[in-house]
PDB file of C-alpha atoms in Angstrom:
ATOM      1  CA  THR A   1     111.030  96.864  71.492  1.00  0.00           C
ATOM      2  CA  PHE A   2     112.585 100.058  73.296  1.00  0.00           C
ATOM      3  CA  ARG A   3     110.086 102.922  73.111  1.00  0.00           C
ATOM      4  CA  SER A   4     109.730 106.532  74.568  1.00  0.00           C
ATOM      5  CA  ASP A   5     106.709 108.005  75.321  1.00  0.00           C
ATOM      6  CA  GLY A   6     105.185 111.558  73.846  1.00  0.00           C
ATOM      7  CA  PRO A   7     102.635 113.419  76.183  1.00  0.00           C
ATOM      8  CA  TYR A   8     100.094 111.826  78.583  1.00  0.00           C
ATOM      9  CA  SER A   9      97.101 113.825  77.913  1.00  0.00           C
ATOM     10  CA  ASP A  10      94.684 111.323  79.763  1.00  0.00           C
ATOM     11  CA  SER A  11      97.283 110.698  82.316  1.00  0.00           C
ATOM     12  CA  ARG A  12      97.136 107.168  81.591  1.00  0.00           C
ATOM     13  CA  ARG A  13      98.403 106.658  78.025  1.00  0.00           C
ATOM     14  CA  PRO A  14     100.855 108.717  75.928  1.00  0.00           C
ATOM     15  CA  ASP A  15      99.412 110.340  73.167  1.00  0.00           C
ATOM     16  CA  VAL A  16     102.566 109.242  70.871  1.00  0.00           C
ATOM     17  CA  VAL A  17     104.839 106.261  71.223  1.00  0.00           C
ATOM     18  CA  THR A  18     108.187 106.428  69.279  1.00  0.00           C
ATOM     19  CA  PHE A  19     111.349 104.241  69.023  1.00  0.00           C
ATOM     20  CA  SER A  20     114.062 104.811  71.181  1.00  0.00           C
ATOM     21  CA  THR A  21     116.984 103.737  72.989  1.00  0.00           C
ATOM     22  CA  PRO A  22     117.305 101.615  75.976  1.00  0.00           C
ATOM     23  CA  GLU A  23     118.325 104.494  78.264  1.00  0.00           C
ATOM     24  CA  ALA A  24     115.046 106.328  77.096  1.00  0.00           C
ATOM     25  CA  ASP A  25     113.207 103.667  77.739  1.00  0.00           C
ATOM     26  CA  ALA A  26     114.323 102.810  81.391  1.00  0.00           C
ATOM     27  CA  LYS A  27     113.640 106.690  82.372  1.00  0.00           C
ATOM     28  CA  ARG A  28     110.221 106.382  80.992  1.00  0.00           C
ATOM     29  CA  ARG A  29     109.056 104.074  83.733  1.00  0.00           C
ATOM     30  CA  ASP A  30     107.249 104.132  86.905  1.00  0.00           C
ATOM     31  CA  PHE A  31     110.151 103.032  89.426  1.00  0.00           C
ATOM     32  CA  THR A  32     113.651 102.484  89.496  1.00  0.00           C
ATOM     33  CA  VAL A  33     112.926  98.636  90.609  1.00  0.00           C
ATOM     34  CA  ASN A  34     110.904  98.064  87.666  1.00  0.00           C
ATOM     35  CA  ALA A  35     113.164  99.602  84.908  1.00  0.00           C
ATOM     36  CA  LEU A  36     116.656  97.315  84.964  1.00  0.00           C
ATOM     37  CA  PHE A  37     117.444  95.402  81.431  1.00  0.00           C
ATOM     38  CA  LEU A  38     119.133  91.893  81.334  1.00  0.00           C
ATOM     39  CA  ASP A  39     121.261  90.951  78.597  1.00  0.00           C
ATOM     40  CA  PRO A  40     121.161  87.083  79.195  1.00  0.00           C
ATOM     41  CA  LEU A  41     123.706  86.738  76.664  1.00  0.00           C
ATOM     42  CA  ASP A  42     126.585  88.417  78.592  1.00  0.00           C
ATOM     43  CA  GLU A  43     127.552  86.697  81.590  1.00  0.00           C
ATOM     44  CA  THR A  44     130.916  88.503  81.850  1.00  0.00           C
ATOM     45  CA  LEU A  45     129.694  90.059  84.846  1.00  0.00           C
ATOM     46  CA  ARG A  46     127.676  86.980  86.940  1.00  0.00           C
ATOM     47  CA  PRO A  47     126.257  83.935  86.090  1.00  0.00           C
ATOM     48  CA  GLY A  48     122.830  84.196  83.996  1.00  0.00           C
ATOM     49  CA  GLY A  49     123.375  87.342  81.978  1.00  0.00           C
ATOM     50  CA  ARG A  50     124.273  91.085  82.459  1.00  0.00           C
ATOM     51  CA  VAL A  51     121.960  93.475  84.198  1.00  0.00           C
ATOM     52  CA  ILE A  52     121.705  96.768  82.398  1.00  0.00           C
ATOM     53  CA  ASP A  53     120.974  99.933  84.896  1.00  0.00           C
ATOM     54  CA  PHE A  54     120.134 103.282  83.684  1.00  0.00           C
ATOM     55  CA  VAL A  55     118.243 104.767  86.812  1.00  0.00           C
ATOM     56  CA  GLY A  56     119.996 103.269  90.491  1.00  0.00           C
ATOM     57  CA  GLY A  57     117.455 100.376  90.196  1.00  0.00           C
ATOM     58  CA  GLU A  58     119.963  98.158  91.563  1.00  0.00           C
ATOM     59  CA  ALA A  59     120.974 100.472  94.591  1.00  0.00           C
ATOM     60  CA  ASP A  60     117.517 100.843  95.473  1.00  0.00           C
ATOM     61  CA  LEU A  61     116.890  97.090  95.563  1.00  0.00           C
ATOM     62  CA  LYS A  62     119.883  96.961  98.041  1.00  0.00           C
ATOM     63  CA  ARG A  63     118.362  99.749 100.075  1.00  0.00           C
ATOM     64  CA  ARG A  64     115.170  98.476  99.845  1.00  0.00           C
ATOM     65  CA  VAL A  65     113.417 101.529  98.550  1.00  0.00           C
ATOM     66  CA  ILE A  66     110.816 102.364  96.011  1.00  0.00           C
ATOM     67  CA  ARG A  67     111.772 105.392  94.115  1.00  0.00           C
ATOM     68  CA  ALA A  68     109.921 107.022  91.025  1.00  0.00           C
ATOM     69  CA  VAL A  69     112.358 107.323  87.882  1.00  0.00           C
ATOM     70  CA  GLY A  70     113.577 110.832  87.573  1.00  0.00           C
ATOM     71  CA  ASP A  71     111.177 113.432  88.670  1.00  0.00           C
ATOM     72  CA  PRO A  72     108.228 112.278  90.677  1.00  0.00           C
ATOM     73  CA  GLU A  73     105.779 114.863  90.022  1.00  0.00           C
ATOM     74  CA  ALA A  74     106.378 114.007  86.400  1.00  0.00           C
ATOM     75  CA  ARG A  75     105.690 110.505  86.748  1.00  0.00           C
ATOM     76  CA  LEU A  76     102.480 110.481  88.855  1.00  0.00           C
ATOM     77  CA  ALA A  77     100.884 113.014  86.219  1.00  0.00           C
ATOM     78  CA  GLU A  78     101.452 110.110  83.604  1.00  0.00           C
ATOM     79  CA  ASP A  79      99.322 107.807  85.552  1.00  0.00           C
ATOM     80  CA  HIS A  80      98.021 108.742  89.015  1.00  0.00           C
ATOM     81  CA  LEU A  81      97.502 104.978  89.681  1.00  0.00           C
ATOM     82  CA  ARG A  82     101.099 104.639  90.133  1.00  0.00           C
ATOM     83  CA  ALA A  83     100.603 106.078  93.860  1.00  0.00           C
ATOM     84  CA  LEU A  84      98.866 103.015  94.459  1.00  0.00           C
ATOM     85  CA  ARG A  85     101.600 100.868  92.962  1.00  0.00           C
ATOM     86  CA  ALA A  86     104.102 102.341  95.236  1.00  0.00           C
ATOM     87  CA  VAL A  87     102.181 101.324  97.853  1.00  0.00           C
ATOM     88  CA  ARG A  88     101.500  97.620  96.747  1.00  0.00           C
ATOM     89  CA  PHE A  89     105.132  97.012  96.033  1.00  0.00           C
ATOM     90  CA  ALA A  90     106.286  98.968  99.079  1.00  0.00           C
ATOM     91  CA  ALA A  91     104.006  96.475 101.224  1.00  0.00           C
ATOM     92  CA  ARG A  92     104.699  93.271  99.517  1.00  0.00           C
ATOM     93  CA  LEU A  93     108.568  93.440  99.556  1.00  0.00           C
ATOM     94  CA  GLY A  94     109.017  95.177 102.663  1.00  0.00           C
ATOM     95  CA  PHE A  95     110.081  98.205 101.302  1.00  0.00           C
ATOM     96  CA  LYS A  96     109.929 101.822 102.053  1.00  0.00           C
ATOM     97  CA  ILE A  97     109.162 104.765  99.580  1.00  0.00           C
ATOM     98  CA  ASP A  98     111.683 107.129  98.972  1.00  0.00           C
ATOM     99  CA  PRO A  99     110.741 110.444 100.934  1.00  0.00           C
ATOM    100  CA  THR A 100     110.954 112.303  97.720  1.00  0.00           C
ATOM    101  CA  THR A 101     108.467 110.070  96.091  1.00  0.00           C
ATOM    102  CA  GLN A 102     106.028 109.707  99.086  1.00  0.00           C
ATOM    103  CA  ALA A 103     106.006 113.504  99.620  1.00  0.00           C
ATOM    104  CA  ALA A 104     104.759 113.687  95.806  1.00  0.00           C
ATOM    105  CA  ILE A 105     102.087 110.685  96.304  1.00  0.00           C
ATOM    106  CA  ALA A 106     100.720 112.894  99.403  1.00  0.00           C
ATOM    107  CA  ALA A 107     100.765 116.416  97.560  1.00  0.00           C
ATOM    108  CA  HIS A 108      98.323 114.518  94.780  1.00  0.00           C
ATOM    109  CA  THR A 109      96.143 112.236  96.336  1.00  0.00           C
ATOM    110  CA  ARG A 110      93.448 114.323  95.143  1.00  0.00           C
ATOM    111  CA  GLU A 111      94.605 113.522  91.516  1.00  0.00           C
ATOM    112  CA  LEU A 112      93.568 109.717  92.442  1.00  0.00           C
ATOM    113  CA  ARG A 113      89.694 110.576  91.912  1.00  0.00           C
ATOM    114  CA  GLY A 114      90.713 110.859  88.047  1.00  0.00           C
ATOM    115  CA  VAL A 115      91.881 107.435  87.984  1.00  0.00           C
ATOM    116  CA  SER A 116      89.104 105.004  86.758  1.00  0.00           C
ATOM    117  CA  ARG A 117      87.206 102.792  89.714  1.00  0.00           C
ATOM    118  CA  GLU A 118      87.613  99.912  87.628  1.00  0.00           C
ATOM    119  CA  ARG A 119      91.942 100.163  87.852  1.00  0.00           C
ATOM    120  CA  ILE A 120      91.532 101.433  91.727  1.00  0.00           C
ATOM    121  CA  GLY A 121      89.328  98.442  92.375  1.00  0.00           C
ATOM    122  CA  GLU A 122      91.915  96.443  90.689  1.00  0.00           C
ATOM    123  CA  GLU A 123      94.639  97.443  92.792  1.00  0.00           C
ATOM    124  CA  MET A 124      93.192  97.059  95.899  1.00  0.00           C
ATOM    125  CA  ARG A 125      92.097  93.350  95.161  1.00  0.00           C
ATOM    126  CA  LYS A 126      95.882  92.787  94.998  1.00  0.00           C
ATOM    127  CA  MET A 127      96.174  94.710  98.232  1.00  0.00           C
ATOM    128  CA  LEU A 128      93.607  93.684 100.344  1.00  0.00           C
ATOM    129  CA  ALA A 129      94.049  89.533  99.344  1.00  0.00           C
ATOM    130  CA  HIS A 130      97.783  89.537 100.296  1.00  0.00           C
ATOM    131  CA  PRO A 131      99.283  89.008 103.547  1.00  0.00           C
ATOM    132  CA  SER A 132     100.858  92.495 103.607  1.00  0.00           C
ATOM    133  CA  ARG A 133      97.149  94.185 103.238  1.00  0.00           C
ATOM    134  CA  ALA A 134      97.779  95.675 107.210  1.00  0.00           C
ATOM    135  CA  ARG A 135     100.937  97.226 105.970  1.00  0.00           C
ATOM    136  CA  ALA A 136      99.231  98.181 102.387  1.00  0.00           C
ATOM    137  CA  VAL A 137      96.013  99.634 104.177  1.00  0.00           C
ATOM    138  CA  ALA A 138      98.663 101.690 106.868  1.00  0.00           C
ATOM    139  CA  MET A 139     100.685 103.236 104.190  1.00  0.00           C
ATOM    140  CA  LEU A 140      97.403 104.165 102.072  1.00  0.00           C
ATOM    141  CA  GLU A 141      95.601 106.156 105.395  1.00  0.00           C
ATOM    142  CA  GLU A 142      99.416 107.291 106.158  1.00  0.00           C
ATOM    143  CA  LEU A 143      99.684 108.951 102.537  1.00  0.00           C
ATOM    144  CA  GLY A 144      96.082 110.199 102.570  1.00  0.00           C
ATOM    145  CA  LEU A 145      94.769 107.854 100.011  1.00  0.00           C
ATOM    146  CA  ASP A 146      92.349 106.240 101.859  1.00  0.00           C
ATOM    147  CA  ALA A 147      89.693 108.673 100.972  1.00  0.00           C
ATOM    148  CA  PRO A 148      89.859 108.785  97.095  1.00  0.00           C
ATOM    149  CA  VAL A 149      89.900 104.904  97.416  1.00  0.00           C
ATOM    150  CA  LEU A 150      87.237 104.729  99.500  1.00  0.00           C
ATOM    151  CA  GLU A 151      85.619 107.828  98.689  1.00  0.00           C
ATOM    152  CA  GLU A 152      85.401 109.379 102.338  1.00  0.00           C
ATOM    153  CA  PRO A 153      86.977 111.489 104.502  1.00  0.00           C
ATOM    154  CA  ALA A 154      90.820 110.291 105.237  1.00  0.00           C
ATOM    155  CA  ARG A 155      90.913 108.600 108.662  1.00  0.00           C
ATOM    156  CA  ARG A 156      93.976 107.583 110.442  1.00  0.00           C
ATOM    157  CA  THR A 157      93.085 104.197 112.425  1.00  0.00           C
ATOM    158  CA  GLY A 158      94.987 101.753 114.676  1.00  0.00           C
ATOM    159  CA  LEU A 159      94.169  99.113 112.186  1.00  0.00           C
ATOM    160  CA  LYS A 160      93.468  96.505 115.431  1.00  0.00           C
ATOM    161  CA  LEU A 161      91.221  94.252 113.458  1.00  0.00           C
ATOM    162  CA  MET A 162      93.391  94.422 110.269  1.00  0.00           C
ATOM    163  CA  HIS A 163      96.448  93.368 112.019  1.00  0.00           C
ATOM    164  CA  GLY A 164      94.935  90.657 113.608  1.00  0.00           C
ATOM    165  CA  LEU A 165      93.782  88.598 110.465  1.00  0.00           C
ATOM    166  CA  SER A 166      96.197  85.768 110.481  1.00  0.00           C
ATOM    167  CA  ALA A 167      93.842  82.938 109.586  1.00  0.00           C
ATOM    168  CA  GLU A 168      94.492  81.393 105.645  1.00  0.00           C
ATOM    169  CA  GLY A 169      91.946  82.132 102.690  1.00  0.00           C
ATOM    170  CA  ILE A 170      91.691  86.042 104.147  1.00  0.00           C
ATOM    171  CA  GLY A 171      90.684  87.323 100.855  1.00  0.00           C
ATOM    172  CA  LEU A 172      88.982  90.820  99.676  1.00  0.00           C
ATOM    173  CA  ALA A 173      85.770  90.474 101.377  1.00  0.00           C
ATOM    174  CA  GLU A 174      87.147  89.497 104.994  1.00  0.00           C
ATOM    175  CA  SER A 175      90.015  92.311 104.268  1.00  0.00           C
ATOM    176  CA  LEU A 176      87.142  95.178 103.197  1.00  0.00           C
ATOM    177  CA  ALA A 177      85.141  94.180 106.274  1.00  0.00           C
ATOM    178  CA  ALA A 178      87.638  94.252 108.726  1.00  0.00           C
ATOM    179  CA  TRP A 179      88.986  97.652 107.314  1.00  0.00           C
ATOM    180  CA  ALA A 180      85.685  98.898 107.629  1.00  0.00           C
ATOM    181  CA  LEU A 181      84.955  98.026 111.056  1.00  0.00           C
ATOM    182  CA  ASP A 182      88.633  99.645 112.066  1.00  0.00           C
ATOM    183  CA  ARG A 183      87.329 102.748 110.643  1.00  0.00           C
ATOM    184  CA  GLY A 184      84.277 103.157 112.834  1.00  0.00           C
ATOM    185  CA  LEU A 185      81.495 101.008 111.302  1.00  0.00           C
ATOM    186  CA  VAL A 186      79.387  99.670 113.886  1.00  0.00           C
ATOM    187  CA  ILE A 187      76.624  96.782 113.245  1.00  0.00           C
ATOM    188  CA  THR A 188      75.182  96.587 116.576  1.00  0.00           C
ATOM    189  CA  GLY A 189      71.124  96.026 116.897  1.00  0.00           C
ATOM    190  CA  PRO A 190      68.812  93.558 115.310  1.00  0.00           C
ATOM    191  CA  ALA A 191      69.322  91.782 112.315  1.00  0.00           C
ATOM    192  CA  ALA A 192      67.438  93.673 109.809  1.00  0.00           C
ATOM    193  CA  GLY A 193      69.090  96.659 111.188  1.00  0.00           C
ATOM    194  CA  ALA A 194      72.325  95.157 111.078  1.00  0.00           C
ATOM    195  CA  GLY A 195      71.941  94.043 107.401  1.00  0.00           C
ATOM    196  CA  SER A 196      70.638  97.473 106.355  1.00  0.00           C
ATOM    197  CA  VAL A 197      73.774  99.314 107.992  1.00  0.00           C
ATOM    198  CA  ALA A 198      76.083  96.714 106.362  1.00  0.00           C
ATOM    199  CA  ALA A 199      74.624  97.032 102.882  1.00  0.00           C
ATOM    200  CA  ARG A 200      74.492 101.160 102.538  1.00  0.00           C
ATOM    201  CA  LEU A 201      78.229 101.019 103.291  1.00  0.00           C
ATOM    202  CA  VAL A 202      78.974  98.214 101.338  1.00  0.00           C
ATOM    203  CA  ALA A 203      76.574  99.735  98.186  1.00  0.00           C
ATOM    204  CA  ARG A 204      79.130 102.659  98.631  1.00  0.00           C
ATOM    205  CA  TYR A 205      82.220 100.504  98.578  1.00  0.00           C
ATOM    206  CA  ARG A 206      81.198  98.735  95.691  1.00  0.00           C
ATOM    207  CA  LYS A 207      80.756 101.942  93.436  1.00  0.00           C
ATOM    208  CA  ALA A 208      84.156 103.018  94.701  1.00  0.00           C
ATOM    209  CA  LEU A 209      86.240  99.527  93.973  1.00  0.00           C
ATOM    210  CA  CYS A 210      83.563  98.113  91.282  1.00  0.00           C
ATOM    211  CA  LEU A 211      82.724  94.955  93.395  1.00  0.00           C
ATOM    212  CA  SER A 212      81.114  92.435  91.492  1.00  0.00           C
ATOM    213  CA  ASN A 213      77.428  91.220  92.744  1.00  0.00           C
ATOM    214  CA  ASP A 214      79.136  88.160  94.305  1.00  0.00           C
ATOM    215  CA  GLU A 215      81.817  90.414  95.836  1.00  0.00           C
ATOM    216  CA  ARG A 216      79.077  92.682  97.358  1.00  0.00           C
ATOM    217  CA  ASP A 217      77.030  89.851  98.700  1.00  0.00           C
ATOM    218  CA  ARG A 218      80.193  88.611 100.229  1.00  0.00           C
ATOM    219  CA  VAL A 219      81.581  91.485 101.773  1.00  0.00           C
ATOM    220  CA  ILE A 220      77.618  91.875 103.090  1.00  0.00           C
ATOM    221  CA  GLY A 221      77.529  88.204 104.244  1.00  0.00           C
ATOM    222  CA  VAL A 222      80.467  88.578 106.562  1.00  0.00           C
ATOM    223  CA  LEU A 223      79.509  91.946 108.062  1.00  0.00           C
ATOM    224  CA  GLU A 224      75.695  90.595 108.944  1.00  0.00           C
ATOM    225  CA  THR A 225      77.117  87.028 110.098  1.00  0.00           C
ATOM    226  CA  LEU A 226      79.699  89.008 112.461  1.00  0.00           C
ATOM    227  CA  ALA A 227      77.017  90.696 114.075  1.00  0.00           C
ATOM    228  CA  ALA A 228      74.817  87.527 114.482  1.00  0.00           C
ATOM    229  CA  LEU A 229      78.217  86.184 115.911  1.00  0.00           C
ATOM    230  CA  GLU A 230      78.279  88.857 118.392  1.00  0.00           C
ATOM    231  CA  GLU A 231      74.828  90.244 119.395  1.00  0.00           C
ATOM    232  CA  HIS A 232      72.764  86.753 119.129  1.00  0.00           C
ATOM    233  CA  TRP A 233      74.632  83.500 119.489  1.00  0.00           C
ATOM    234  CA  ASP A 234      74.426  83.502 123.243  1.00  0.00           C
ATOM    235  CA  ASP A 235      70.702  83.739 123.668  1.00  0.00           C
ATOM    236  CA  ALA A 236      69.745  81.653 120.242  1.00  0.00           C
ATOM    237  CA  GLY A 237      68.279  78.620 119.936  1.00  0.00           C
ATOM    238  CA  VAL A 238      69.932  75.499 118.391  1.00  0.00           C
ATOM    239  CA  ALA A 239      67.832  76.071 115.432  1.00  0.00           C
ATOM    240  CA  ARG A 240      69.450  79.502 115.141  1.00  0.00           C
ATOM    241  CA  GLN A 241      72.282  78.668 115.716  1.00  0.00           C
ATOM    242  CA  LYS A 242      72.493  76.210 112.863  1.00  0.00           C
ATOM    243  CA  ARG A 243      71.177  78.638 110.828  1.00  0.00           C
ATOM    244  CA  ILE A 244      74.211  80.997 111.323  1.00  0.00           C
ATOM    245  CA  VAL A 245      76.693  78.639 110.660  1.00  0.00           C
ATOM    246  CA  GLY A 246      74.756  77.617 107.706  1.00  0.00           C
ATOM    247  CA  GLY A 247      76.296  80.777 105.827  1.00  0.00           C
ATOM    248  CA  GLY A 248      79.188  78.493 104.668  1.00  0.00           C
ATOM    249  CA  SER A 249      82.538  80.227 103.924  1.00  0.00           C
ATOM    250  CA  THR A 250      80.879  83.845 105.283  1.00  0.00           C
ATOM    251  CA  PHE A 251      80.481  81.888 108.693  1.00  0.00           C
ATOM    252  CA  TRP A 252      84.374  81.030 109.078  1.00  0.00           C
ATOM    253  CA  SER A 253      84.922  84.711 107.242  1.00  0.00           C
ATOM    254  CA  ALA A 254      83.039  85.771 109.775  1.00  0.00           C
ATOM    255  CA  LEU A 255      84.850  83.989 112.621  1.00  0.00           C
ATOM    256  CA  ALA A 256      88.252  84.536 111.787  1.00  0.00           C
ATOM    257  CA  LEU A 257      87.446  88.480 112.007  1.00  0.00           C
ATOM    258  CA  LEU A 258      85.454  87.808 115.561  1.00  0.00           C
ATOM    259  CA  GLY A 259      88.430  86.354 116.765  1.00  0.00           C
ATOM    260  CA  ALA A 260      91.029  88.905 115.432  1.00  0.00           C
ATOM    261  CA  ARG A 261      88.417  91.460 117.124  1.00  0.00           C
ATOM    262  CA  GLU A 262      88.431  89.364 120.956  1.00  0.00           C
ATOM    263  CA  PRO A 263      91.862  90.304 121.857  1.00  0.00           C
ATOM    264  CA  VAL A 264      91.331  93.894 121.096  1.00  0.00           C
ATOM    265  CA  ARG A 265      88.573  93.828 123.546  1.00  0.00           C
ATOM    266  CA  GLU A 266      89.800  91.905 126.384  1.00  0.00           C
ATOM    267  CA  ALA A 267      92.971  94.129 126.259  1.00  0.00           C
ATOM    268  CA  ALA A 268      90.427  97.130 126.208  1.00  0.00           C
TER     269      ALA A 268
END
């Protein structure tokens, strides 16, 4: 049913929804590429149906651009999570964000802190578990969105480790661990110290992204196993090496991070 939205006093849901026209419905949506309609019964112009476009979405698809419908400031004011959605769409599709839309996102990064941490966490799961993760994170840092997402100071990094993650099965834990290391996390020293450093960091990330207990424990396990591989593997006896390998999936995740980290060291 086509609808028109009233004001968004909570920056998420409209206070009032009324029945409306297709054009009004299209103009309330977030991005032009998400505001296209299909009439499947009208095949006069193309097989499969006629695309109805009130906002220039087809042209933006051809230009490979993510652009807000109408005034980007107004679209963001309705729901500031749209800033993260713009990044996710652009990264996954290999699109660019329209300069006006990008400027509005960069100018209102602080407002993202008003979005629930659960919703931010869900968007980040979708970004970090996808092969386009490095491009998405680079865009977050470029726009200054990393600060409200992680609730720490904004930082522009080279994301060398994140770009090196090419193994299959890379998910949230490996990506988040790689991002933390790219942002300067150091986990050297004795095992107990490495664990406390990882635990303190992940405790902050758990709050910022609403990580589950399993997600928290996995990120810590990946970081601690990586520290054990880098600092203790060569000097460890067979029994200790077996215990490290016995970490199961966290061992293979840490090994993937180590493989991405080694070329960086050699180049240095």
